PDB file of C-alpha atoms in Angstrom:
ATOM      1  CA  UNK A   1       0.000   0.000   0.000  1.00 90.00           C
ATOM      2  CA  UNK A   2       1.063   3.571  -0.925  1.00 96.00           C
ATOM      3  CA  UNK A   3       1.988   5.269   2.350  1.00 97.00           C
ATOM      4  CA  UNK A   4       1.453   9.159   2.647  1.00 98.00           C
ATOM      5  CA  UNK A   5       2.405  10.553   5.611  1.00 98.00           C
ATOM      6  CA  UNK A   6       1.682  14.171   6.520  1.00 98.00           C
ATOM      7  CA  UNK A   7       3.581  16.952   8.830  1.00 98.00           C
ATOM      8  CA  UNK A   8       3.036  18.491  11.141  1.00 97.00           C
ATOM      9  CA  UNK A   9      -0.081  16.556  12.349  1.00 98.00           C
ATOM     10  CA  UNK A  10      -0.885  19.341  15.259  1.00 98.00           C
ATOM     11  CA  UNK A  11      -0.910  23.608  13.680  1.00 98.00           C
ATOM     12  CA  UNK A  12      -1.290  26.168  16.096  1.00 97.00           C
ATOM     13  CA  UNK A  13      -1.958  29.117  13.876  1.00 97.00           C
ATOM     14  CA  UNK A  14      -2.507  32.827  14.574  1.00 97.00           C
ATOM     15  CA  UNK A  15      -5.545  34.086  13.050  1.00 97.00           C
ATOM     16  CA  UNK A  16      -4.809  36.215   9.467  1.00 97.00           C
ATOM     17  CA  UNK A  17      -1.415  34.587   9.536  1.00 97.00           C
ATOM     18  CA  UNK A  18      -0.320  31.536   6.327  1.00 97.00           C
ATOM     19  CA  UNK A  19      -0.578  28.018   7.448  1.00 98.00           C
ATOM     20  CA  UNK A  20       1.632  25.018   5.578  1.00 98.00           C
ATOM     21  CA  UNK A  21       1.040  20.961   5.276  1.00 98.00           C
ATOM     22  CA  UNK A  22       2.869  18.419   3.697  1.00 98.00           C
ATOM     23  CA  UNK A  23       2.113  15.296   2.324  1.00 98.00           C
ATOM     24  CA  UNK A  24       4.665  12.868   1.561  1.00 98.00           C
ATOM     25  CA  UNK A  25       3.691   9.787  -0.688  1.00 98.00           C
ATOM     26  CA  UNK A  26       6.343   6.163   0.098  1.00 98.00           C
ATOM     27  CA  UNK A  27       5.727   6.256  -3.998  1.00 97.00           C
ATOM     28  CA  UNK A  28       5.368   8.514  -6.672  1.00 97.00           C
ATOM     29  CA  UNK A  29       1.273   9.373  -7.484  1.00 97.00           C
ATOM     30  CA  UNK A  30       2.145   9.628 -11.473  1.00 97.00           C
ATOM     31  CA  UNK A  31      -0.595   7.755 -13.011  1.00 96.00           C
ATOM     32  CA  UNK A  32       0.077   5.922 -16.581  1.00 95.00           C
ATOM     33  CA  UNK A  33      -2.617   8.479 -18.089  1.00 95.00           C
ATOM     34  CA  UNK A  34       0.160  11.459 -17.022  1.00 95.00           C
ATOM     35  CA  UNK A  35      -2.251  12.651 -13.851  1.00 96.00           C
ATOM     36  CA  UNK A  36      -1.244  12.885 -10.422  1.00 97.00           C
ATOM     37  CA  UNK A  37      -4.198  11.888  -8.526  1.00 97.00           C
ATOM     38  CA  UNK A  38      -3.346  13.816  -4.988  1.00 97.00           C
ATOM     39  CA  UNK A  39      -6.746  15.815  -3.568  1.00 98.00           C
ATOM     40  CA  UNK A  40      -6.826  17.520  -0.429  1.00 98.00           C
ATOM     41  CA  UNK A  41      -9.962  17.737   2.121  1.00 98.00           C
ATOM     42  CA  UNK A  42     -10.879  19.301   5.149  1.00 98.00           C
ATOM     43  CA  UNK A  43     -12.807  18.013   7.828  1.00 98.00           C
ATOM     44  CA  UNK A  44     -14.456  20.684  10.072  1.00 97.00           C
ATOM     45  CA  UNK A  45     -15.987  19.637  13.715  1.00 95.00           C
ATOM     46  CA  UNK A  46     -18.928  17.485  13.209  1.00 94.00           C
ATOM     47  CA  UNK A  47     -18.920  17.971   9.691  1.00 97.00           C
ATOM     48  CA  UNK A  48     -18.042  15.444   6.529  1.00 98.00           C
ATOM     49  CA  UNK A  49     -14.743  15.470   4.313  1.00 98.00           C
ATOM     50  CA  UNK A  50     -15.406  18.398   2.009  1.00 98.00           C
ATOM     51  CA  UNK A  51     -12.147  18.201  -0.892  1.00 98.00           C
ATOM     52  CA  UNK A  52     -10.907  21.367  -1.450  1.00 98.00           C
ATOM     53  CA  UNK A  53      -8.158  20.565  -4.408  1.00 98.00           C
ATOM     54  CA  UNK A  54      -7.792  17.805  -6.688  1.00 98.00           C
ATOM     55  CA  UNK A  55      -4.996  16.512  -8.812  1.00 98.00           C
ATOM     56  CA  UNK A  56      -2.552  18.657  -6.808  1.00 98.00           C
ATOM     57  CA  UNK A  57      -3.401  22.275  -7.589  1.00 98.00           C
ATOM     58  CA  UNK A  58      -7.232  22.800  -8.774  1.00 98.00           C
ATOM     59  CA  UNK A  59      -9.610  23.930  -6.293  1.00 98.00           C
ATOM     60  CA  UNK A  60     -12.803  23.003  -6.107  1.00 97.00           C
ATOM     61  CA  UNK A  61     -15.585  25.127  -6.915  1.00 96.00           C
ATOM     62  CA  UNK A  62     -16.701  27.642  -4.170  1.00 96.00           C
ATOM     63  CA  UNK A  63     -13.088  27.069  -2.383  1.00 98.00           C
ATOM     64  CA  UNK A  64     -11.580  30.360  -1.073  1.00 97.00           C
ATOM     65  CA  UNK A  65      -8.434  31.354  -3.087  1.00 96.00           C
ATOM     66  CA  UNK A  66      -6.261  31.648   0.097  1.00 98.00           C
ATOM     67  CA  UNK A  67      -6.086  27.466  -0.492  1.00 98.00           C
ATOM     68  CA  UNK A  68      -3.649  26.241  -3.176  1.00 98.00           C
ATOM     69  CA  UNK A  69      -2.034  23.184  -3.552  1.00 98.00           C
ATOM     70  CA  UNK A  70       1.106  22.456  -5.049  1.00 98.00           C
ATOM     71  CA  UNK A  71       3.763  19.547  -5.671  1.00 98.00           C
ATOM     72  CA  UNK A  72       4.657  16.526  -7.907  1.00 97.00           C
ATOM     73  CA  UNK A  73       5.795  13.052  -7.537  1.00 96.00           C
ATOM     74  CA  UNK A  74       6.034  12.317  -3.913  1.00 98.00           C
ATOM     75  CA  UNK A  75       5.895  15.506  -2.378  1.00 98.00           C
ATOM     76  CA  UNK A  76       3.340  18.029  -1.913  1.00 98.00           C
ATOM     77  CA  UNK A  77       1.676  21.042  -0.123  1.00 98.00           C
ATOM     78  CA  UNK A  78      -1.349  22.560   0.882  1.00 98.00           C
ATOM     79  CA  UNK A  79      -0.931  26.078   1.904  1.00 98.00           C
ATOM     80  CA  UNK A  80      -3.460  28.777   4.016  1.00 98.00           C
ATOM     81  CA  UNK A  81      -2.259  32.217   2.878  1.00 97.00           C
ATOM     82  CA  UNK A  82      -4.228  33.663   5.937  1.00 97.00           C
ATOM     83  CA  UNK A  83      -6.086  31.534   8.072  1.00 97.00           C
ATOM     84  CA  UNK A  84      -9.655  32.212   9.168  1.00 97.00           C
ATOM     85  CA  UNK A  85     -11.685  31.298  12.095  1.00 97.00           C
ATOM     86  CA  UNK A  86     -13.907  29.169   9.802  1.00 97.00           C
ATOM     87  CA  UNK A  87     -10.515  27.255   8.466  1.00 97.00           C
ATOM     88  CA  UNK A  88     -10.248  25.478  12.246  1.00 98.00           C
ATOM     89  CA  UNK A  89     -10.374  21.707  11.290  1.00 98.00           C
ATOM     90  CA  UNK A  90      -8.375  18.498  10.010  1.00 98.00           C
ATOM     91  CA  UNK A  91      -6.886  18.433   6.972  1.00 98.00           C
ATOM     92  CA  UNK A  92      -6.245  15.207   4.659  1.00 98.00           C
ATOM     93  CA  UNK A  93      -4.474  14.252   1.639  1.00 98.00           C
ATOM     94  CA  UNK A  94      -5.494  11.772   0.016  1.00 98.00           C
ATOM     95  CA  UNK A  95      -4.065   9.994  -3.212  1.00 97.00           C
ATOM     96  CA  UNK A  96      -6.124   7.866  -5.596  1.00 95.00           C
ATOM     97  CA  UNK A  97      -3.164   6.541  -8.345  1.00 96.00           C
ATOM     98  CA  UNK A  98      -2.334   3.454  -6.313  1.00 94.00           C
ATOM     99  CA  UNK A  99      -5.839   2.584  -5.103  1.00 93.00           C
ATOM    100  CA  UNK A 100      -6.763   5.135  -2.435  1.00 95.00           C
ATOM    101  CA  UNK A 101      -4.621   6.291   0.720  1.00 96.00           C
ATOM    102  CA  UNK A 102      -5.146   9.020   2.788  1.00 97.00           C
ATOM    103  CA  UNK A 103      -2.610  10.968   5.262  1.00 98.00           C
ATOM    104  CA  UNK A 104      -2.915  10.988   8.961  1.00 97.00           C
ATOM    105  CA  UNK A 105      -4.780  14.259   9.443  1.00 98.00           C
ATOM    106  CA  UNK A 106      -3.467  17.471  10.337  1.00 98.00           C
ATOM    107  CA  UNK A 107      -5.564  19.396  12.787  1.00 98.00           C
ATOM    108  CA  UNK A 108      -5.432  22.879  12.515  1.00 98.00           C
ATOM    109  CA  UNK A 109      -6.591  25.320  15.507  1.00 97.00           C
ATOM    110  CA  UNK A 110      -6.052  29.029  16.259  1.00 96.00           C
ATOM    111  CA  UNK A 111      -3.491  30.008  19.104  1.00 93.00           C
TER     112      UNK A 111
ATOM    113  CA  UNK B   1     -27.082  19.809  -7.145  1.00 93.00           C
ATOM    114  CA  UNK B   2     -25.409  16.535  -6.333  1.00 95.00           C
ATOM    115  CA  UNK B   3     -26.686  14.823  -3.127  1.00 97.00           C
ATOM    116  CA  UNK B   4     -25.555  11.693  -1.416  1.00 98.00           C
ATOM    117  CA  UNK B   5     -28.014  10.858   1.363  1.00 98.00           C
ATOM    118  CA  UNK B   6     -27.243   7.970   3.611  1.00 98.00           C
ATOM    119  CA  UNK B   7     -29.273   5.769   5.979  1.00 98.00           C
ATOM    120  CA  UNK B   8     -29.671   6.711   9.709  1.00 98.00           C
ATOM    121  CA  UNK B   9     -27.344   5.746  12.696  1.00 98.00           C
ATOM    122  CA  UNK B  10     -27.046   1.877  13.607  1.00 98.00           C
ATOM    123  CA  UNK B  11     -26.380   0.040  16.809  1.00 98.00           C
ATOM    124  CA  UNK B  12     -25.512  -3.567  16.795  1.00 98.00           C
ATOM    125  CA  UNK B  13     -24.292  -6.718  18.372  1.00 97.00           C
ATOM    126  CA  UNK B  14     -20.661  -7.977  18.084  1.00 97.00           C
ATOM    127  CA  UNK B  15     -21.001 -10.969  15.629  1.00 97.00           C
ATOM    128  CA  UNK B  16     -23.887  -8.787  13.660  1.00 98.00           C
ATOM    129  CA  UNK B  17     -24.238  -7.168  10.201  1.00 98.00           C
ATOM    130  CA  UNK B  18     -25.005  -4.085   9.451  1.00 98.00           C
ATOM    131  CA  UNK B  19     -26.039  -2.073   5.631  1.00 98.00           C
ATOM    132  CA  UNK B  20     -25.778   1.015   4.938  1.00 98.00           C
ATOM    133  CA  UNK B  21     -27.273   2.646   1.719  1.00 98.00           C
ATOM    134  CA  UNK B  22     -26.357   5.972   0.196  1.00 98.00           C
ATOM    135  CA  UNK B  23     -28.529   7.625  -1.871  1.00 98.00           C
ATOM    136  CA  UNK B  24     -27.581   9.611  -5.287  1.00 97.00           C
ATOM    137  CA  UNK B  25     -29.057  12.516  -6.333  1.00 96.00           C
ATOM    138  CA  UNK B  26     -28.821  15.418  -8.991  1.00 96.00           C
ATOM    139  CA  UNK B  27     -26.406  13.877 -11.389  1.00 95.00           C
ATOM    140  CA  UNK B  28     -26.236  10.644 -13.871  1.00 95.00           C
ATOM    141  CA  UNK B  29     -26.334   7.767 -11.222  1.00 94.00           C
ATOM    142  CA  UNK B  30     -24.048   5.333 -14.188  1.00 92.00           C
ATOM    143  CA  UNK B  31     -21.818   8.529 -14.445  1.00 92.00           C
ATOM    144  CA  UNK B  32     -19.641   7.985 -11.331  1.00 94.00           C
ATOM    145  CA  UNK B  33     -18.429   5.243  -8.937  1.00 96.00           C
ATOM    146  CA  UNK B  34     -19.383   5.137  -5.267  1.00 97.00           C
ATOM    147  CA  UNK B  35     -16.619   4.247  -2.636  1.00 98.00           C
ATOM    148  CA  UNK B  36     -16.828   3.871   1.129  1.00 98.00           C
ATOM    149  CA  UNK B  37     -14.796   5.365   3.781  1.00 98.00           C
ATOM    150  CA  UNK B  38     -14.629   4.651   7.560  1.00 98.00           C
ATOM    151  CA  UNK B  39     -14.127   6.659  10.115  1.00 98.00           C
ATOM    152  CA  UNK B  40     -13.295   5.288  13.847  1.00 98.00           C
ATOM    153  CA  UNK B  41     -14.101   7.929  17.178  1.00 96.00           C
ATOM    154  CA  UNK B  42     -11.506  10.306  16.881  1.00 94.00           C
ATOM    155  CA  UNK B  43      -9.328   8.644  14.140  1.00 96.00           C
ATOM    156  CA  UNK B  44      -8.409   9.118  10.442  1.00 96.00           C
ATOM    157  CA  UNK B  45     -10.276   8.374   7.202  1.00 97.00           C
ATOM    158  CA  UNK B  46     -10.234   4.688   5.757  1.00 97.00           C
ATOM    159  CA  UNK B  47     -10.812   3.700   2.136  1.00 97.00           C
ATOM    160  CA  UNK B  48     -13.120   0.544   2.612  1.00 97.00           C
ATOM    161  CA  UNK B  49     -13.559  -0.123  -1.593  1.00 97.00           C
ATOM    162  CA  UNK B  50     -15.960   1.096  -4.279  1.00 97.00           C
ATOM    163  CA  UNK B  51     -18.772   0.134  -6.556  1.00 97.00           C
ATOM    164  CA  UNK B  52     -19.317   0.650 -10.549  1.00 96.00           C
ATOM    165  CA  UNK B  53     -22.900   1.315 -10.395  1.00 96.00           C
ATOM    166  CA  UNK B  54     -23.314   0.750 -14.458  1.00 95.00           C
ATOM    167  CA  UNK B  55     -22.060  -3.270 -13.704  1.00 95.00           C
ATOM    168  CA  UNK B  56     -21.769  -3.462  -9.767  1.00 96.00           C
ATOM    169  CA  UNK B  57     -18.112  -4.686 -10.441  1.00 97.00           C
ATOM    170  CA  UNK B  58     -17.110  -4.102  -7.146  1.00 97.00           C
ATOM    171  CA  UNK B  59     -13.111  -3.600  -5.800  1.00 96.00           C
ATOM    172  CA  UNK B  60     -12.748  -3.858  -1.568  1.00 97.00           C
ATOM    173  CA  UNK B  61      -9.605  -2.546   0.580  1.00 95.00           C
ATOM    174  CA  UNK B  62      -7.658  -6.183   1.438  1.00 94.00           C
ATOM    175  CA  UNK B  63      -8.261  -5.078   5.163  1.00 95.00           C
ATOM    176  CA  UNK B  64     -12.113  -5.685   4.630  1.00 96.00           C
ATOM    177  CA  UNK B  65     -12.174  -8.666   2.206  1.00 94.00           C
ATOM    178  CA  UNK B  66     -14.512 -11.390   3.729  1.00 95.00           C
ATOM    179  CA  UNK B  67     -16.255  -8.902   5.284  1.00 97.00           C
ATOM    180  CA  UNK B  68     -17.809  -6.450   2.746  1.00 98.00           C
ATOM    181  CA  UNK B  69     -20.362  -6.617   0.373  1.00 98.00           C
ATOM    182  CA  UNK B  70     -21.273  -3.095  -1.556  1.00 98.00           C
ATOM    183  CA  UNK B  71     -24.129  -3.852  -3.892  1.00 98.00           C
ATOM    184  CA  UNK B  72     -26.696  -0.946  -5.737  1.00 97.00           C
ATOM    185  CA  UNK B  73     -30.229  -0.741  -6.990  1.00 96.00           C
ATOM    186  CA  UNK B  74     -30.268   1.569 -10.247  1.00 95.00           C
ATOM    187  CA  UNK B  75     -33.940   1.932  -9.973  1.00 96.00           C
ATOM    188  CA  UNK B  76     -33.169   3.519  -7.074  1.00 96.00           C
ATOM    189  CA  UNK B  77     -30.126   5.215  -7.574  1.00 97.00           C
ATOM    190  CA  UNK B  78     -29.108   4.292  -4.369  1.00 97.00           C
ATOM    191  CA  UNK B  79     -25.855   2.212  -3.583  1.00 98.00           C
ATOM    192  CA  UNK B  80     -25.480  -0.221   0.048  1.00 98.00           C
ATOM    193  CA  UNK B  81     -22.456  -1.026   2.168  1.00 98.00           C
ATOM    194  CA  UNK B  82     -22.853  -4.323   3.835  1.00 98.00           C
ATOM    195  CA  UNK B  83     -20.623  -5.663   6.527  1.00 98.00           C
ATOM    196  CA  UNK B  84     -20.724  -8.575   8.449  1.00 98.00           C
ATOM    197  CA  UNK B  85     -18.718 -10.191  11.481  1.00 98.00           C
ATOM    198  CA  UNK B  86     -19.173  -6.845  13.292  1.00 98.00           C
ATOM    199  CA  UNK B  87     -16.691  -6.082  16.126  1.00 97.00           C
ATOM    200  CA  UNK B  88     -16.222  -3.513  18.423  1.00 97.00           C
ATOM    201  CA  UNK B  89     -13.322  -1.847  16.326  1.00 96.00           C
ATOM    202  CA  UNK B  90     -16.189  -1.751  13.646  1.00 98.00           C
ATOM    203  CA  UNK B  91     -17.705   1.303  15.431  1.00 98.00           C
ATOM    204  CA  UNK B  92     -16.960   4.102  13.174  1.00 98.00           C
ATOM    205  CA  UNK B  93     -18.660   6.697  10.937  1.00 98.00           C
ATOM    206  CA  UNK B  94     -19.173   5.314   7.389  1.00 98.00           C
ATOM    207  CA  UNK B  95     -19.331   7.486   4.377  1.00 98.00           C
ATOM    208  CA  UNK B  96     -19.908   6.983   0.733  1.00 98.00           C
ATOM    209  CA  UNK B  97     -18.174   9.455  -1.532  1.00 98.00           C
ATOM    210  CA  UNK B  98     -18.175   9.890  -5.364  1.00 96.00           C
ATOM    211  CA  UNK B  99     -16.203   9.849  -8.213  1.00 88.00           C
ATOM    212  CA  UNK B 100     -12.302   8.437  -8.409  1.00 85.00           C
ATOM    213  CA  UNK B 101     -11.866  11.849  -6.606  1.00 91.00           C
ATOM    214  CA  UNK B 102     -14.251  11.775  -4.125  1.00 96.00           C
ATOM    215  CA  UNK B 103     -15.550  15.121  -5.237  1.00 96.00           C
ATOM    216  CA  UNK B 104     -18.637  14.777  -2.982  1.00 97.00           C
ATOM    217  CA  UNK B 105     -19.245  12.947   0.389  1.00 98.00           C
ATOM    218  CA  UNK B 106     -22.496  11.663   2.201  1.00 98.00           C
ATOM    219  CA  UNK B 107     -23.383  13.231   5.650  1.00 98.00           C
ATOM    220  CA  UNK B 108     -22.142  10.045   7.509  1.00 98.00           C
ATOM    221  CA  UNK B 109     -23.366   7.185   9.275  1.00 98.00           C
ATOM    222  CA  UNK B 110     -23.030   5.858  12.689  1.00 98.00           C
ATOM    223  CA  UNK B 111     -22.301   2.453  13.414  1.00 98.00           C
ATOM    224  CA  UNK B 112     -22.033   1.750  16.851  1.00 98.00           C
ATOM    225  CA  UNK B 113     -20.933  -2.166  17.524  1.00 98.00           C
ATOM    226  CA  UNK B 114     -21.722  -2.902  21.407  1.00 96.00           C
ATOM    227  CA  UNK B 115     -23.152  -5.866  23.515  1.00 93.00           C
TER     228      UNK B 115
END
């Protein structure tokens, strides 16, 4: 199974100030159709996965610009250019080229 | 808009079964696989395996095999999770999600696996 392990898995952040995950994948997400199938989701309290960018670096529709996603091959990012109260949650990556892993979680809260 | 809709909360014996269905709305049922995703108290998200709902060629995570049966009724639109040999580690939230992408996710259900 495809491994993808995610840092830091605990993010204190200070309201209006950027926020940065990684995912890390034990193999590269490259599919033989030239796609890298990484998404990322957040999980707010009480609430269902919602994805907020697929194949690395699209956002969803109705996802707040200060999200973007970036990467390729193994390693990749999710960044929060200023966080918001309404941003508090868990946040997964998940890749689908090698069946379909997902990252520990990384909760983010607000110092 | 699209809408997955799943089945209320469940409590069961150890030893029990339990199905869950999911319900697809406001898109082309044949267009899109279903998978299922578990979710234990407090824990991270697990890919369970997913259903082709044009042939119900089905594909389940090695950790469930044995266990899990996903069928779907197109008349319906509406896909099921069934698993069996329940244990208390079974207890989780179970979602159904569409798409390889899993660009849209049911509300959740509650299993709860207790004597």
């Amino acid at each position: 199974d495809v491994v993808m392990t995610q840092s830091p898995l605990s993010l204190p952040v200070t309201l209006g100030q950027p926020a940065s995950i990684s995912c890390r994948s034990s193999q590269s997400l490259v599919y033989s159709d030239g796609n890298t199938y990484l998404h990322w989701f957040q999980q707010r309290p009480g609430q269902s996965p919602r994805r907020l960018i697929y194949e690395v670096s699209n956002r969803d529709s109705g996802v707040p610009d200060r999200f973007s996603g970036s990467g390729s091959g193994t390693d990749f990012t999710l960044k929060i250019t200023r966080v918001e109260a309404e941003d508090v949650g868990v946040y997964y990556c998940m890749q689908g080229t090698h069946w379909w892993t997902f990252g520990q979680g990384t909760k983010v809260e607000i110092k | 808009q699209v809408q997955l809709v799943q089945s209320g909360a469940e409590v069961k014996e150890p030893g029990a079964s339990v199905k869950v269905s999911c319900k697809a709305s406001g898109y082309t049922f044949s267009d899109s696989y279903i998978h299922w995703v578990r979710q234990a108290p407090g824990q991270g998200l697990e890919w369970m395996g997913w259903i082709n709902p044009v042939n119900a060629d089905t594909t389940y995570a090695q950790s469930f095999q044995g266990r899990v049966t996903m069928t779907r009724d197109t008349s319906i639109t509406t896909t099921y999770m069934e698993l069996s040999r329940l244990r208390s580690d079974d207890t989780a939230v179970y979602y159904c999600a569409r798409t390889r992408g899993f660009d849209s996710w049911g509300q959740g259900t509650l299993v709860t696996v207790s004597s």
